[in-house]
Amino acid sequence: MQDGQLSIANLLRHGSRIHGGAEVVTWTGAEARRSTFAEVGQEAARLAHALRGLGVTSDQRVGTFMWNNNEHLVAYLAVPAMGAVLHTLNIRLFPEQLTYVANHAEDHVVLVDGTLVPLLAKVLPTFETVRHVVVVNGDPSSLQAPEGVTVHSYAELLDGQPDEFEWPVVDENAAAAMCYTSGTTGDPKGVVYTHRSIWLHSMQVCMTDSMALSQADRALVIVPQFHAMSWGLPYAALMVGASLIMPDRFLQPEPLAAMIAAEKPTMAGAVPTIWQGLLALLDQKPQDLAPLGRAVVGGSACPPSLMAAFDKLGVTIIHAWGMTETSPLGSVSRPPAGLSPEDAWEYRILQGRFPASVRARLVDDDGNELPWDNEAVGELECAGPWVAAAYYRVEPGQEGSEKFSPDGWLRTGDVGAITPDGFLRLTDRSKDIIKSGGEWISSVDLENAVMSHPAVAEAAVIGVPDEKWSERPLVAVVLRSGEKTTPAELQSFLSDKVAKWQLPENWTFIDEVPKTSVGKFDKKRLRAAAADGSLDIAHLT
Ligand code: AMP
């Protein structure tokens, strides 16, 4: 067989030619602006010429500080295709973390959306290696350039550049893109994706028992391009010709509902919080969601109550698990064929089945492998061609290297069981698990049980110190608007859902669960609030 390189340049050529008519729709508030994959291909060539002009000649890092939009897609393609490395900066990181990641990755150029200029302006003077900032859809004069940095207008920089670029042949194992994990301990860690890993991962995204992305789809890409590469949807779209609907900065329930009505996506990808918000809105203002047939939900455990609610609206939630370190597709929950709806449901709520390319194993605290019997609980470890082998510039022995086993597997930090037929059932993050009297309580199971109460919009569970049991669960509850309940009522609601010794006695009502930069429950902040006494906690006996 021939030795064709799997490269982003080939993906770009393919997508912009064979699927030249597929659309990229960017929401602008009341309406949308549109381009086609053919136009994206030409714009990518112009951007590549412009970046060459700014001194991007080899594998320099080009940062993006952008929402999901047409230009971000252009950068996704142009930067790796020209042999440089795309670094998607997470706009929601704390300023010190942004400084850290831009300096650690040694970004040379940063592309920034006009609306994000004020945010970037605060940290730009601390970016040591950045020489050029390119303002996309905005006024470059709004950005005060620190010494040694030149600010450009994207439109002017691309104006007059050729529509074609001689994309270099790049080794498929060369770096194409990088993303830093928003880990809650230590400095963020860089994960570097290769051309090959992105290509193979894109094929997986399109597989039928995965996200099944196809040319018939219009994919609403809510998961940010700065978080785990939008779950691979942009690259996979180029591979099969699925149109992309990009929400830009309009991620609140109202504009998302408007986008769904106007642009008729057939599939979407987002973390559970987004769907909770949309559901709350639909409660107030019902809307037909057709033809949105499926929504891939991951990033944190999808509450079964959410899945059931969307079933009623005609949208099948497909639960998936993954990490920045796994590109991110790890597992997708497609029930085995031939099951009754009730039996299929038991599979749907799991984190999903591992595909052929992702190997998995469970290990106990002593590193022994555990059986796949859906009972034994241990830490999940993964390996495969789109699973990170190391963090960027973290040498053996340095902080972060312990996430990789001596035989090269990724230690995910996720704890759970695996069924005999390869479905993952996560019970917790290892650091979130509650250790009560020597037994483990799954915070996720408790959250799901509390969230199945009709008055509850969201619930987050953390462990709080307890003299007798060492730790006990504290449930922080957000009520649906207009609803009322009490800790005692919620506790009795749980009594037939969890073991008696797990019934939480500590309850607090809050307005909102604090969220991380990527929309997950921020249990670190919740723990801090519980510790410093700023929560009003009811203790049942
Ligand atoms: P990130 O790298 O930010 O995407 O975070 C990855 C982590 O999110 C995983 O290690 C899990 O702890 C969590 N996660 C992702 N998907 C799920 C899921 N379906 N259920 C539970 N946790 C999940």
Coordinates of C-alpha atoms and ligand atoms in Angstrom, one line a residue:
M1 CA 0.0 0.0 0.0
Q2 CA 1.0 3.6 -0.5
D3 CA 2.2 5.7 2.4
G4 CA -0.2 8.6 2.3
Q5 CA 0.3 11.1 5.1
L6 CA -2.8 11.8 7.2
S7 CA -2.7 15.6 7.3
I8 CA -4.8 18.6 8.0
A9 CA -3.7 20.0 4.6
N10 CA -5.3 16.9 2.9
L11 CA -8.4 17.4 5.1
L12 CA -8.6 21.0 4.0
R13 CA -8.2 20.2 0.3
H14 CA -10.8 17.4 0.5
G15 CA -13.4 19.4 2.5
S16 CA -13.1 22.6 0.4
R17 CA -13.3 20.8 -2.9
I18 CA -15.5 17.7 -2.5
H19 CA -17.7 19.3 0.0
G20 CA -17.3 22.9 -1.2
G21 CA -21.0 23.7 -0.8
A22 CA -21.2 22.7 2.8
E23 CA -22.0 25.8 5.0
V24 CA -20.4 27.5 7.9
V25 CA -23.0 29.6 9.7
T26 CA -21.9 32.1 12.3
W27 CA -24.5 33.5 14.6
T28 CA -24.3 37.3 15.0
G29 CA -27.2 37.9 17.4
A30 CA -30.4 38.4 15.5
E31 CA -29.2 36.5 12.4
A32 CA -26.3 34.7 10.8
R33 CA -23.5 35.2 8.4
R34 CA -22.6 32.4 6.0
S35 CA -19.8 31.0 4.1
T36 CA -19.1 27.7 2.3
F37 CA -16.3 25.2 2.8
A38 CA -14.9 26.3 -0.6
E39 CA -14.7 29.9 0.7
V40 CA -13.2 28.6 3.9
G41 CA -10.5 26.9 1.9
Q42 CA -9.6 30.1 0.1
E43 CA -9.7 32.1 3.3
A44 CA -7.4 29.6 4.9
A45 CA -4.9 30.1 2.0
R46 CA -5.0 33.8 2.5
L47 CA -4.5 33.5 6.2
A48 CA -1.5 31.1 5.7
H49 CA 0.1 33.7 3.3
A50 CA -0.6 36.4 5.9
L51 CA 0.9 34.4 8.7
R52 CA 4.0 33.6 6.6
G53 CA 4.4 37.3 6.3
L54 CA 4.4 37.6 10.1
G55 CA 7.3 35.2 10.3
V56 CA 5.4 31.9 10.9
T57 CA 7.7 29.7 8.9
S58 CA 7.9 26.4 10.7
D59 CA 6.2 24.9 13.7
Q60 CA 5.6 28.2 15.6
R61 CA 2.6 28.3 17.7
V62 CA -0.3 30.5 16.6
G63 CA -2.7 31.2 19.4
T64 CA -6.4 31.8 19.0
F65 CA -8.5 33.7 21.5
M66 CA -11.8 33.3 19.9
W67 CA -15.4 32.1 20.0
N68 CA -16.7 29.4 17.7
N69 CA -17.0 31.1 14.4
N70 CA -16.0 31.0 10.7
E71 CA -12.6 32.7 11.2
H72 CA -11.8 30.3 14.0
L73 CA -12.5 27.4 11.7
V74 CA -10.3 29.0 9.1
A75 CA -7.5 29.2 11.7
Y76 CA -8.1 25.5 12.7
L77 CA -7.3 24.6 9.1
A78 CA -4.7 27.1 7.9
V79 CA -2.4 27.0 10.9
P80 CA -1.7 23.2 11.0
A81 CA -1.9 22.9 7.2
M82 CA 0.9 25.4 6.8
G83 CA 3.0 23.3 9.2
A84 CA 2.6 25.6 12.2
V85 CA 0.8 24.6 15.5
L86 CA -2.6 25.9 16.5
H87 CA -2.9 26.8 20.2
T88 CA -6.5 27.4 21.2
L89 CA -6.3 29.6 24.3
N90 CA -9.2 29.1 26.7
I91 CA -10.7 32.6 27.1
R92 CA -12.1 31.6 30.5
L93 CA -8.9 30.7 32.2
F94 CA -7.8 32.9 35.0
P95 CA -5.4 35.7 33.9
E96 CA -2.3 34.0 35.5
Q97 CA -3.2 30.8 33.8
L98 CA -3.5 32.5 30.4
T99 CA -0.1 34.1 30.9
Y100 CA 1.3 30.7 31.9
V101 CA -0.1 28.8 28.9
A102 CA 0.8 31.5 26.3
N103 CA 4.4 31.6 27.6
H104 CA 4.7 27.9 28.0
A105 CA 3.5 27.2 24.5
E106 CA 5.6 30.2 23.3
D107 CA 2.9 31.6 21.1
H108 CA 4.3 33.8 18.3
V109 CA 1.0 35.2 16.9
V110 CA -2.4 35.5 18.6
L111 CA -5.7 35.9 16.7
V112 CA -8.3 37.5 18.8
D113 CA -12.0 38.2 18.2
G114 CA -12.9 41.9 18.3
T115 CA -15.3 41.3 21.2
L116 CA -12.5 39.7 23.2
V117 CA -9.9 42.4 22.8
P118 CA -10.6 43.9 26.3
L119 CA -10.1 40.5 27.9
L120 CA -6.8 39.9 26.0
A121 CA -5.6 43.4 26.6
K122 CA -5.3 42.7 30.3
V123 CA -2.9 39.8 29.9
L124 CA -1.1 40.6 26.6
P125 CA 1.7 42.6 28.3
T126 CA 2.6 39.4 30.2
F127 CA 2.9 37.3 27.0
E128 CA 6.6 37.1 26.5
T129 CA 6.9 35.5 23.0
V130 CA 3.9 37.1 21.2
R131 CA 5.0 39.5 18.4
H132 CA 1.8 39.9 16.5
V133 CA -1.8 40.2 17.4
V134 CA -4.5 39.9 14.7
V135 CA -7.9 41.4 15.5
V136 CA -10.7 39.5 13.8
N137 CA -13.9 41.3 13.2
G138 CA -13.0 44.3 15.3
D139 CA -11.0 47.5 15.5
P140 CA -7.2 46.9 15.9
S141 CA -6.8 50.5 17.2
S142 CA -8.9 49.4 20.3
L143 CA -5.9 47.3 21.4
Q144 CA -2.9 49.2 23.0
A145 CA 0.1 47.2 21.8
P146 CA 2.7 46.5 24.4
E147 CA 6.3 47.1 23.3
G148 CA 7.5 44.7 20.7
V149 CA 4.0 43.7 19.6
T150 CA 2.3 44.7 16.4
V151 CA -1.4 44.8 16.1
H152 CA -3.1 44.0 12.7
S153 CA -6.5 43.9 11.3
Y154 CA -7.5 40.4 10.1
A155 CA -9.4 41.8 7.1
E156 CA -6.6 44.1 6.0
L157 CA -3.9 41.4 6.5
L158 CA -5.8 38.9 4.3
D159 CA -6.8 41.5 1.7
G160 CA -5.2 40.8 -1.6
Q161 CA -3.5 37.6 -0.5
P162 CA -3.7 34.7 -3.0
D163 CA -6.6 32.2 -2.7
E164 CA -4.3 29.3 -3.0
F165 CA -1.4 28.1 -0.9
E166 CA 1.2 25.5 -1.6
W167 CA 0.5 23.5 1.5
P168 CA 3.8 21.8 2.6
V169 CA 4.0 18.0 3.1
V170 CA 4.1 17.5 6.8
D171 CA 5.0 14.4 8.7
E172 CA 1.7 13.0 10.0
N173 CA 3.3 12.6 13.5
A174 CA 4.1 16.3 13.7
A175 CA 2.2 18.6 16.0
A176 CA -0.9 20.1 14.5
A177 CA -2.7 21.7 17.5
M178 CA -2.5 22.0 21.2
C179 CA -4.9 22.6 24.0
Y180 CA -4.2 23.0 27.7
T181 CA -6.2 21.2 30.3
S182 CA -8.1 23.3 32.7
G183 CA -7.0 21.0 35.5
T184 CA -7.8 22.2 39.0
T185 CA -4.4 21.4 40.5
G186 CA -1.0 22.8 39.5
D187 CA -0.4 24.7 36.2
P188 CA -2.5 23.8 33.2
K189 CA -1.0 21.0 31.1
G190 CA -0.5 21.1 27.4
V191 CA -1.8 18.3 25.2
V192 CA -0.4 18.2 21.7
Y193 CA -2.5 16.6 18.9
T194 CA -0.7 15.4 15.8
H195 CA -2.0 15.5 12.2
R196 CA -2.4 11.7 12.4
S197 CA -4.3 11.7 15.7
I198 CA -6.7 14.4 14.5
W199 CA -7.3 12.5 11.2
L200 CA -8.0 9.2 13.0
H201 CA -10.1 10.8 15.6
S202 CA -12.2 12.6 12.9
M203 CA -12.9 9.2 11.4
Q204 CA -14.1 8.0 14.7
V205 CA -16.4 11.0 15.2
C206 CA -18.1 10.1 11.9
M207 CA -18.6 6.4 12.7
T208 CA -22.2 5.3 13.0
D209 CA -22.0 4.0 16.5
S210 CA -20.1 7.1 17.6
M211 CA -21.4 10.7 16.8
A212 CA -22.4 9.5 13.3
L213 CA -21.5 12.8 11.7
S214 CA -22.4 12.8 8.0
Q215 CA -22.8 15.1 5.1
A216 CA -26.6 15.1 5.9
D217 CA -25.9 16.9 9.2
R218 CA -26.0 20.5 10.2
A219 CA -23.9 20.4 13.4
L220 CA -24.5 23.0 16.1
V221 CA -21.1 23.2 17.7
I222 CA -21.7 24.7 21.1
V223 CA -18.7 23.1 22.9
P224 CA -16.0 25.7 22.5
Q225 CA -13.3 25.4 20.0
F226 CA -10.9 26.3 22.9
H227 CA -12.1 23.2 24.8
A228 CA -10.8 19.9 23.6
M229 CA -11.0 21.0 20.0
S230 CA -14.8 21.2 20.0
W231 CA -14.8 17.5 20.5
G232 CA -13.3 17.1 17.0
L233 CA -16.5 18.3 15.3
P234 CA -14.9 20.9 13.0
Y235 CA -12.3 18.6 11.5
A236 CA -14.8 15.7 11.2
A237 CA -17.2 18.1 9.4
L238 CA -14.5 18.8 6.7
M239 CA -14.0 15.1 6.3
V240 CA -17.6 14.3 5.5
G241 CA -19.1 17.6 4.5
A242 CA -21.4 18.3 7.5
S243 CA -22.4 21.9 7.7
L244 CA -21.4 23.8 10.8
I245 CA -23.5 26.2 12.9
M246 CA -21.2 28.3 15.1
P247 CA -22.8 30.2 18.0
D248 CA -20.0 32.7 18.4
R249 CA -20.5 34.4 21.8
F250 CA -24.2 33.7 21.9
L251 CA -24.2 30.7 24.3
Q252 CA -27.2 31.7 26.5
P253 CA -30.4 29.6 26.3
E254 CA -32.4 32.3 24.4
P255 CA -30.0 32.8 21.4
L256 CA -29.4 29.0 21.3
A257 CA -33.2 28.5 21.0
A258 CA -33.3 31.1 18.3
M259 CA -30.4 29.5 16.4
I260 CA -32.1 26.1 16.6
A261 CA -35.3 27.6 15.2
A262 CA -33.6 29.5 12.4
E263 CA -30.8 27.2 11.3
K264 CA -32.4 23.8 12.0
P265 CA -29.4 21.8 13.2
T266 CA -29.7 18.0 13.0
M267 CA -27.2 17.4 15.8
A268 CA -25.4 19.3 18.5
G269 CA -22.7 18.9 21.1
A270 CA -22.5 20.6 24.5
V271 CA -21.9 19.9 28.2
P272 CA -24.9 19.1 30.4
T273 CA -25.1 22.7 31.8
I274 CA -26.0 24.1 28.4
W275 CA -28.8 21.6 28.0
Q276 CA -30.1 22.3 31.6
G277 CA -30.3 26.0 30.7
L278 CA -32.1 25.3 27.4
L279 CA -34.5 23.0 29.2
A280 CA -35.4 25.6 31.8
L281 CA -36.1 28.1 28.9
L282 CA -38.2 25.5 27.0
D283 CA -40.3 25.0 30.2
Q284 CA -41.2 28.6 30.1
K285 CA -41.3 29.1 26.3
P286 CA -42.0 25.8 24.5
Q287 CA -40.5 25.4 21.1
D288 CA -40.4 22.6 18.5
L289 CA -36.8 21.4 18.3
A290 CA -37.3 19.4 15.1
P291 CA -35.2 18.4 13.2
L292 CA -32.6 18.3 16.0
G293 CA -32.6 14.6 16.3
R294 CA -29.6 14.0 18.6
A295 CA -27.4 15.8 21.0
V296 CA -24.0 14.5 22.1
V297 CA -23.6 15.3 25.8
G298 CA -20.4 14.8 27.8
G299 CA -17.7 16.7 29.7
S300 CA -19.4 15.8 32.9
A301 CA -22.0 13.2 33.8
C302 CA -25.3 13.7 32.0
P303 CA -28.1 13.4 34.6
P304 CA -30.6 10.7 33.4
S305 CA -33.4 13.2 34.2
L306 CA -32.0 15.5 31.5
M307 CA -31.9 12.7 29.0
A308 CA -35.5 11.7 29.8
A309 CA -36.7 15.4 29.5
F310 CA -35.1 15.7 26.0
D311 CA -36.5 12.3 25.0
K312 CA -39.9 13.8 25.5
L313 CA -38.9 16.7 23.2
G314 CA -37.9 14.3 20.5
V315 CA -34.1 14.9 21.0
T316 CA -32.0 11.8 21.8
I317 CA -29.2 12.6 24.1
I318 CA -26.2 10.5 23.4
H319 CA -23.9 10.3 26.4
A320 CA -20.2 10.4 25.7
W321 CA -17.1 10.4 27.8
G322 CA -13.7 11.9 27.0
M323 CA -10.9 14.2 28.1
T324 CA -8.7 16.8 26.5
E325 CA -6.0 14.1 26.8
T326 CA -8.1 11.7 24.7
S327 CA -8.7 14.2 21.8
P328 CA -11.4 13.9 23.4
L329 CA -13.5 11.0 22.2
G330 CA -13.2 8.1 24.6
S331 CA -16.5 6.4 24.7
V332 CA -20.0 6.9 23.3
S333 CA -23.1 5.3 24.7
R334 CA -25.0 3.5 21.9
P335 CA -26.9 0.6 23.5
P336 CA -26.4 -2.9 22.0
A337 CA -29.0 -3.8 19.4
G338 CA -32.1 -5.7 20.1
L339 CA -32.8 -4.5 23.6
S340 CA -36.2 -3.3 25.0
P341 CA -36.4 0.5 25.6
E342 CA -36.1 -0.2 29.3
D343 CA -32.9 -2.3 28.9
A344 CA -31.5 0.1 26.4
W345 CA -32.0 3.0 28.9
E346 CA -29.7 1.3 31.4
Y347 CA -27.0 1.5 28.8
R348 CA -27.8 5.0 27.5
I349 CA -27.2 6.5 30.9
L350 CA -23.7 5.0 31.1
Q351 CA -20.6 6.9 29.8
G352 CA -20.5 4.6 26.8
R353 CA -18.6 1.9 24.9
F354 CA -15.0 2.1 23.9
P355 CA -14.2 2.1 20.2
A356 CA -11.6 -0.2 18.7
S357 CA -8.9 2.5 18.8
V358 CA -9.2 3.3 22.5
R359 CA -8.0 0.6 24.9
A360 CA -9.1 0.7 28.5
R361 CA -8.4 -0.9 31.8
L362 CA -9.4 -0.5 35.4
V363 CA -6.8 -0.5 38.2
D364 CA -7.1 -0.5 41.9
D365 CA -5.0 1.5 44.4
D366 CA -2.1 -1.0 44.1
G367 CA -2.1 -0.9 40.4
N368 CA -3.7 -4.3 39.9
E369 CA -6.0 -4.7 37.0
L370 CA -9.7 -5.2 37.9
P371 CA -12.3 -7.4 36.0
W372 CA -14.9 -5.9 33.7
D373 CA -17.9 -7.1 35.7
N374 CA -19.7 -3.8 36.2
E375 CA -19.0 -4.2 39.9
A376 CA -15.3 -3.8 40.5
V377 CA -14.6 -0.1 40.8
G378 CA -11.1 1.4 40.1
E379 CA -9.3 4.1 38.2
L380 CA -9.8 4.1 34.4
E381 CA -6.6 4.1 32.3
C382 CA -6.6 4.5 28.5
A383 CA -4.3 4.0 25.6
G384 CA -4.6 4.5 21.8
P385 CA -3.5 6.5 18.8
W386 CA -5.4 9.7 19.9
V387 CA -4.6 9.4 23.6
A388 CA -1.8 11.6 24.9
A389 CA 1.5 9.9 25.7
A390 CA 2.8 12.8 27.8
Y391 CA 2.1 16.4 28.5
Y392 CA 3.9 19.0 26.5
R393 CA 7.3 19.7 28.0
V394 CA 6.7 17.8 31.2
E395 CA 9.7 15.5 31.7
P396 CA 9.6 12.2 33.6
G397 CA 9.6 13.0 37.3
Q398 CA 8.1 16.4 36.9
E399 CA 4.6 17.3 38.1
G400 CA 2.1 15.9 35.6
S401 CA 4.3 13.0 34.6
E402 CA 2.6 10.8 37.2
K403 CA -0.6 10.9 35.0
F404 CA 1.2 8.3 32.8
S405 CA 1.8 4.8 33.9
P406 CA 5.3 3.2 33.5
D407 CA 3.9 1.2 30.5
G408 CA 2.6 4.4 28.9
W409 CA -1.1 4.4 29.7
L410 CA -3.0 7.6 30.6
R411 CA -4.2 7.6 34.2
T412 CA -7.5 9.4 33.7
G413 CA -8.3 10.2 37.4
D414 CA -11.8 9.0 36.6
V415 CA -13.2 6.2 38.8
G416 CA -15.8 3.7 37.8
A417 CA -16.6 0.2 36.6
I418 CA -16.8 -1.4 33.1
T419 CA -19.5 -3.8 32.0
P420 CA -18.4 -7.2 30.4
D421 CA -19.4 -5.7 27.0
G422 CA -17.2 -2.7 27.4
F423 CA -19.4 0.1 28.6
L424 CA -17.9 2.6 31.0
R425 CA -19.9 3.5 34.2
L426 CA -18.2 6.3 35.9
T427 CA -18.9 6.9 39.5
D428 CA -16.7 9.9 40.1
R429 CA -13.5 11.8 39.7
S430 CA -11.0 10.3 42.1
K431 CA -10.7 13.6 43.9
D432 CA -14.5 14.2 44.2
I433 CA -15.4 10.8 45.6
I434 CA -16.7 11.0 49.2
K435 CA -15.1 8.7 51.7
S436 CA -17.5 8.1 54.5
G437 CA -16.6 5.6 57.3
G438 CA -14.2 3.8 55.0
E439 CA -16.8 3.4 52.3
W440 CA -17.1 5.3 49.0
I441 CA -20.1 7.5 48.1
S442 CA -20.4 8.5 44.5
S443 CA -21.1 12.3 44.3
V444 CA -22.4 11.8 40.8
D445 CA -24.9 9.2 41.8
L446 CA -26.2 11.5 44.5
E447 CA -26.4 14.4 42.2
N448 CA -28.3 12.5 39.6
A449 CA -30.8 11.3 42.2
V450 CA -31.4 14.8 43.6
M451 CA -31.7 16.2 40.1
S452 CA -34.5 13.8 39.3
H453 CA -36.7 15.7 41.8
P454 CA -39.0 18.0 39.9
A455 CA -38.2 21.1 41.9
V456 CA -34.5 20.8 41.3
A457 CA -32.7 22.5 38.5
E458 CA -29.1 21.5 39.5
A459 CA -27.4 19.8 42.4
A460 CA -23.7 19.5 43.2
V461 CA -22.4 17.2 45.9
I462 CA -19.1 17.5 47.8
G463 CA -17.6 15.8 50.8
V464 CA -17.4 17.9 54.0
P465 CA -15.3 16.9 57.0
D466 CA -17.1 14.9 59.6
E467 CA -15.8 13.9 63.0
K468 CA -17.4 10.5 63.1
W469 CA -17.3 9.4 59.5
S470 CA -14.3 11.5 58.3
E471 CA -16.4 12.8 55.4
R472 CA -20.1 13.2 54.7
P473 CA -21.9 14.5 51.6
L474 CA -23.1 18.1 51.4
V475 CA -25.7 18.7 48.7
A476 CA -25.9 22.2 47.1
V477 CA -29.2 22.6 45.4
V478 CA -30.4 25.1 42.8
L479 CA -34.2 25.2 42.6
R480 CA -36.1 25.6 39.4
S481 CA -37.6 29.1 39.2
G482 CA -40.8 29.4 41.2
E483 CA -40.3 26.0 42.9
K484 CA -40.0 25.3 46.6
T485 CA -38.9 22.3 48.7
T486 CA -37.0 21.5 52.0
P487 CA -34.0 19.5 52.9
A488 CA -36.2 17.0 54.7
E489 CA -38.4 16.5 51.7
L490 CA -35.4 16.0 49.4
Q491 CA -33.9 13.6 51.8
S492 CA -37.1 11.5 52.0
F493 CA -37.3 11.7 48.2
L494 CA -33.9 10.0 48.1
S495 CA -34.7 7.3 50.6
D496 CA -35.7 4.7 47.9
K497 CA -32.9 5.8 45.5
V498 CA -29.7 5.5 47.6
A499 CA -28.5 3.3 50.4
K500 CA -29.6 4.5 53.8
W501 CA -26.1 5.2 55.1
Q502 CA -25.5 7.4 52.0
L503 CA -28.5 9.6 52.6
P504 CA -27.1 13.1 52.9
E505 CA -27.8 15.1 56.1
N506 CA -26.1 18.3 55.0
W507 CA -28.0 20.6 52.6
T508 CA -27.7 24.1 51.2
F509 CA -29.7 26.1 48.7
I510 CA -27.7 28.2 46.3
D511 CA -28.5 30.5 43.4
E512 CA -26.1 28.9 41.0
V513 CA -23.5 26.1 41.1
P514 CA -20.1 27.6 40.5
K515 CA -18.7 26.5 37.1
T516 CA -15.2 26.0 35.8
S517 CA -13.9 27.7 32.6
V518 CA -15.5 24.9 30.5
G519 CA -18.9 24.8 32.3
K520 CA -18.3 21.9 34.7
F521 CA -19.3 22.1 38.4
D522 CA -16.4 23.8 40.1
K523 CA -16.3 21.7 43.3
K524 CA -13.1 23.3 44.4
R525 CA -14.9 26.6 44.8
L526 CA -17.9 24.9 46.4
R527 CA -15.6 23.2 48.9
A528 CA -13.9 26.6 49.7
A529 CA -17.3 28.2 50.3
A530 CA -18.3 25.3 52.6
A531 CA -15.0 25.6 54.5
D532 CA -15.1 29.4 55.0
G533 CA -18.7 29.3 56.3
S534 CA -20.2 31.3 53.4
L535 CA -22.8 28.7 52.8
D536 CA -26.0 28.5 54.8
I537 CA -26.0 24.8 55.6
A538 CA -29.0 22.9 57.1
H539 CA -28.0 19.7 59.1
L540 CA -30.7 17.1 59.4
T541 CA -30.3 14.5 62.1
Ligands
AMP1 P1 -11.7 17.9 30.0 O1 -10.3 17.5 29.8 O2 -11.9 19.3 30.5 O3 -12.6 17.6 28.9 O4 -12.2 17.0 31.2 C1 -12.2 15.7 31.2 C2 -13.0 15.1 32.4 O5 -14.4 15.4 32.3 C3 -12.9 13.6 32.5 O6 -11.7 13.1 33.0 C4 -14.1 13.3 33.4 O7 -13.8 13.5 34.7 C5 -15.1 14.4 32.9 N1 -16.1 13.8 32.0 C6 -16.1 13.9 30.7 N2 -17.2 13.3 30.2 C7 -17.9 12.8 31.2 C8 -19.1 12.0 31.4 N3 -19.8 11.6 30.3 N4 -19.4 11.6 32.6 C9 -18.7 12.0 33.7 N5 -17.6 12.7 33.6 C10 -17.2 13.1 32.4

